[in-house]
Amino acid sequence: MMLPSFPEAAPLAGLAGGVLIGLAAAVMLLGLGRIAGVSGLAAKAVGLGGSGIARSGAWMFVIGLPLGALIVMLASGGLEASFASPVTLAIAGLAVGVGTRLGSGCTSGHGVCGVSRLSGRSIVATLTFMATGIATVAIMNALGLEVL
């Protein structure tokens, strides 16, 4: 399926990914009583988190993220990827880490789990994420800048 204005879009793959993310979030919440927020689980895995899932369970979740991506890449015949420089990635990672601490969670915790539970804090956080992303793209487009 191809969208006229977005020839690179893959709506069916996006739908499948969304269903799998929702299923994982539901399993975590219903099975373990834990929100599937990646920043919280990563913090727990490295010993910075508080109560909730066992540290070994947090490690399984964190390791499963790139492992799942690797499995999909191998099953689909690979993909071409390009990344920013290691310094840019380190700075961006630090900024995201600080932001998740300030916002009491990340996009997965607020956007996927919090909004589905109608959490006011998560709805405000998700609207902030979206507005900031839209503003960033608009500014970059106005300045003629590209992401990579």
CSV table of C-alpha atoms in Angstrom, one decimal:
chain,number,residue,atom,x,y,z
A,1,MET,CA,0.0,0.0,0.0
A,2,MET,CA,1.4,3.4,-1.0
A,3,LEU,CA,0.3,6.8,0.2
A,4,PRO,CA,0.3,9.5,-2.5
A,5,SER,CA,2.2,12.1,-0.6
A,6,PHE,CA,4.4,9.7,1.3
A,7,PRO,CA,6.0,7.1,-1.1
A,8,GLU,CA,8.3,5.8,1.6
A,9,ALA,CA,5.5,5.3,4.1
A,10,ALA,CA,4.7,1.7,5.2
A,11,PRO,CA,1.3,2.0,6.9
A,12,LEU,CA,0.7,-1.7,7.2
A,13,ALA,CA,4.1,-2.2,8.9
A,14,GLY,CA,3.3,0.8,11.1
A,15,LEU,CA,-0.1,-0.8,12.0
A,16,ALA,CA,1.5,-4.1,12.8
A,17,GLY,CA,4.2,-2.4,15.0
A,18,GLY,CA,1.5,-0.4,16.8
A,19,VAL,CA,-0.5,-3.5,17.5
A,20,LEU,CA,2.7,-5.2,18.9
A,21,ILE,CA,3.6,-2.2,21.1
A,22,GLY,CA,0.0,-2.1,22.4
A,23,LEU,CA,0.1,-5.8,23.1
A,24,ALA,CA,3.4,-5.6,24.9
A,25,ALA,CA,2.1,-2.7,27.0
A,26,ALA,CA,-1.1,-4.6,27.9
A,27,VAL,CA,0.9,-7.8,28.8
A,28,MET,CA,3.2,-5.7,31.1
A,29,LEU,CA,0.3,-3.9,32.7
A,30,LEU,CA,-2.1,-6.9,33.1
A,31,GLY,CA,0.5,-9.6,33.7
A,32,LEU,CA,3.0,-7.7,35.9
A,33,GLY,CA,1.1,-4.6,37.0
A,34,ARG,CA,3.9,-2.5,35.5
A,35,ILE,CA,3.8,0.4,33.0
A,36,ALA,CA,5.9,-0.4,29.9
A,37,GLY,CA,7.8,2.9,30.0
A,38,VAL,CA,11.2,2.3,28.5
A,39,SER,CA,13.0,5.0,30.5
A,40,GLY,CA,11.7,3.6,33.8
A,41,LEU,CA,12.6,0.0,32.9
A,42,ALA,CA,16.1,1.1,31.7
A,43,ALA,CA,16.6,3.0,35.0
A,44,LYS,CA,15.5,-0.1,36.9
A,45,ALA,CA,17.8,-2.4,34.8
A,46,VAL,CA,20.9,-0.3,35.8
A,47,GLY,CA,19.9,0.1,39.4
A,48,LEU,CA,18.5,3.6,39.4
A,49,GLY,CA,14.8,2.6,39.6
A,50,GLY,CA,12.6,2.1,42.6
A,51,SER,CA,9.9,-0.5,43.1
A,52,GLY,CA,8.1,-2.5,40.5
A,53,ILE,CA,9.4,-5.2,38.2
A,54,ALA,CA,12.5,-7.2,39.2
A,55,ARG,CA,15.8,-6.0,37.9
A,56,SER,CA,16.2,-9.1,35.8
A,57,GLY,CA,12.8,-8.6,34.2
A,58,ALA,CA,13.8,-5.0,33.4
A,59,TRP,CA,17.0,-6.3,31.7
A,60,MET,CA,15.0,-8.8,29.7
A,61,PHE,CA,12.7,-5.9,28.4
A,62,VAL,CA,15.6,-3.6,27.6
A,63,ILE,CA,17.6,-6.3,25.8
A,64,GLY,CA,14.5,-7.4,23.9
A,65,LEU,CA,14.1,-4.0,22.3
A,66,PRO,CA,17.2,-4.2,20.0
A,67,LEU,CA,17.0,-8.0,19.8
A,68,GLY,CA,13.5,-7.6,18.4
A,69,ALA,CA,14.7,-5.0,15.9
A,70,LEU,CA,17.5,-7.3,14.9
A,71,ILE,CA,15.1,-10.2,14.3
A,72,VAL,CA,12.9,-8.1,12.1
A,73,MET,CA,15.9,-6.8,10.1
A,74,LEU,CA,17.2,-10.3,9.5
A,75,ALA,CA,13.7,-11.6,8.6
A,76,SER,CA,13.1,-8.8,6.1
A,77,GLY,CA,16.4,-9.1,4.4
A,78,GLY,CA,18.1,-6.1,6.1
A,79,LEU,CA,17.8,-2.4,5.7
A,80,GLU,CA,19.9,0.6,5.0
A,81,ALA,CA,20.5,2.8,7.9
A,82,SER,CA,22.5,6.0,8.6
A,83,PHE,CA,23.1,7.6,11.9
A,84,ALA,CA,24.4,10.9,13.2
A,85,SER,CA,27.9,11.1,14.6
A,86,PRO,CA,28.7,9.4,17.9
A,87,VAL,CA,29.1,12.8,19.6
A,88,THR,CA,25.7,14.0,18.3
A,89,LEU,CA,24.1,10.7,19.4
A,90,ALA,CA,25.7,11.0,22.9
A,91,ILE,CA,24.4,14.6,23.3
A,92,ALA,CA,21.0,13.6,22.1
A,93,GLY,CA,20.9,10.6,24.4
A,94,LEU,CA,21.9,12.8,27.4
A,95,ALA,CA,19.2,15.4,26.5
A,96,VAL,CA,16.5,12.6,26.2
A,97,GLY,CA,17.7,11.2,29.6
A,98,VAL,CA,17.4,14.5,31.3
A,99,GLY,CA,14.0,15.1,29.7
A,100,THR,CA,12.6,11.8,30.8
A,101,ARG,CA,13.6,12.6,34.4
A,102,LEU,CA,12.1,16.1,34.2
A,103,GLY,CA,8.9,14.8,32.6
A,104,SER,CA,8.7,11.7,35.0
A,105,GLY,CA,8.7,9.4,32.0
A,106,CYS,CA,9.3,9.0,28.3
A,107,THR,CA,7.1,8.8,25.2
A,108,SER,CA,6.4,5.1,25.7
A,109,GLY,CA,5.3,5.5,29.3
A,110,HIS,CA,3.3,8.6,28.8
A,111,GLY,CA,2.2,8.3,25.1
A,112,VAL,CA,1.4,4.6,25.0
A,113,CYS,CA,0.5,3.6,28.5
A,114,GLY,CA,-0.4,6.9,30.3
A,115,VAL,CA,-2.8,8.2,27.6
A,116,SER,CA,-4.5,4.9,27.3
A,117,ARG,CA,-5.2,5.1,31.1
A,118,LEU,CA,-6.4,8.7,30.6
A,119,SER,CA,-3.7,10.1,32.9
A,120,GLY,CA,-3.9,13.9,32.9
A,121,ARG,CA,-0.1,14.2,33.4
A,122,SER,CA,0.6,11.8,30.5
A,123,ILE,CA,-1.8,13.6,28.2
A,124,VAL,CA,-0.1,16.9,29.0
A,125,ALA,CA,3.3,15.3,28.5
A,126,THR,CA,2.3,13.7,25.2
A,127,LEU,CA,0.9,17.0,23.9
A,128,THR,CA,4.2,18.7,24.9
A,129,PHE,CA,6.3,16.0,23.1
A,130,MET,CA,4.1,16.4,20.0
A,131,ALA,CA,4.2,20.2,20.0
A,132,THR,CA,7.9,20.3,20.5
A,133,GLY,CA,8.5,17.8,17.7
A,134,ILE,CA,6.2,19.8,15.3
A,135,ALA,CA,8.0,23.0,16.2
A,136,THR,CA,11.4,21.5,15.7
A,137,VAL,CA,10.5,20.2,12.3
A,138,ALA,CA,8.9,23.6,11.3
A,139,ILE,CA,12.1,25.5,12.5
A,140,MET,CA,14.4,23.1,10.7
A,141,ASN,CA,12.4,23.3,7.5
A,142,ALA,CA,12.3,27.1,7.7
A,143,LEU,CA,16.1,27.1,8.1
A,144,GLY,CA,16.6,24.6,5.3
A,145,LEU,CA,18.2,22.1,7.6
A,146,GLU,CA,18.1,18.3,7.2
A,147,VAL,CA,18.1,15.7,10.0
A,148,LEU,CA,21.0,13.7,8.7
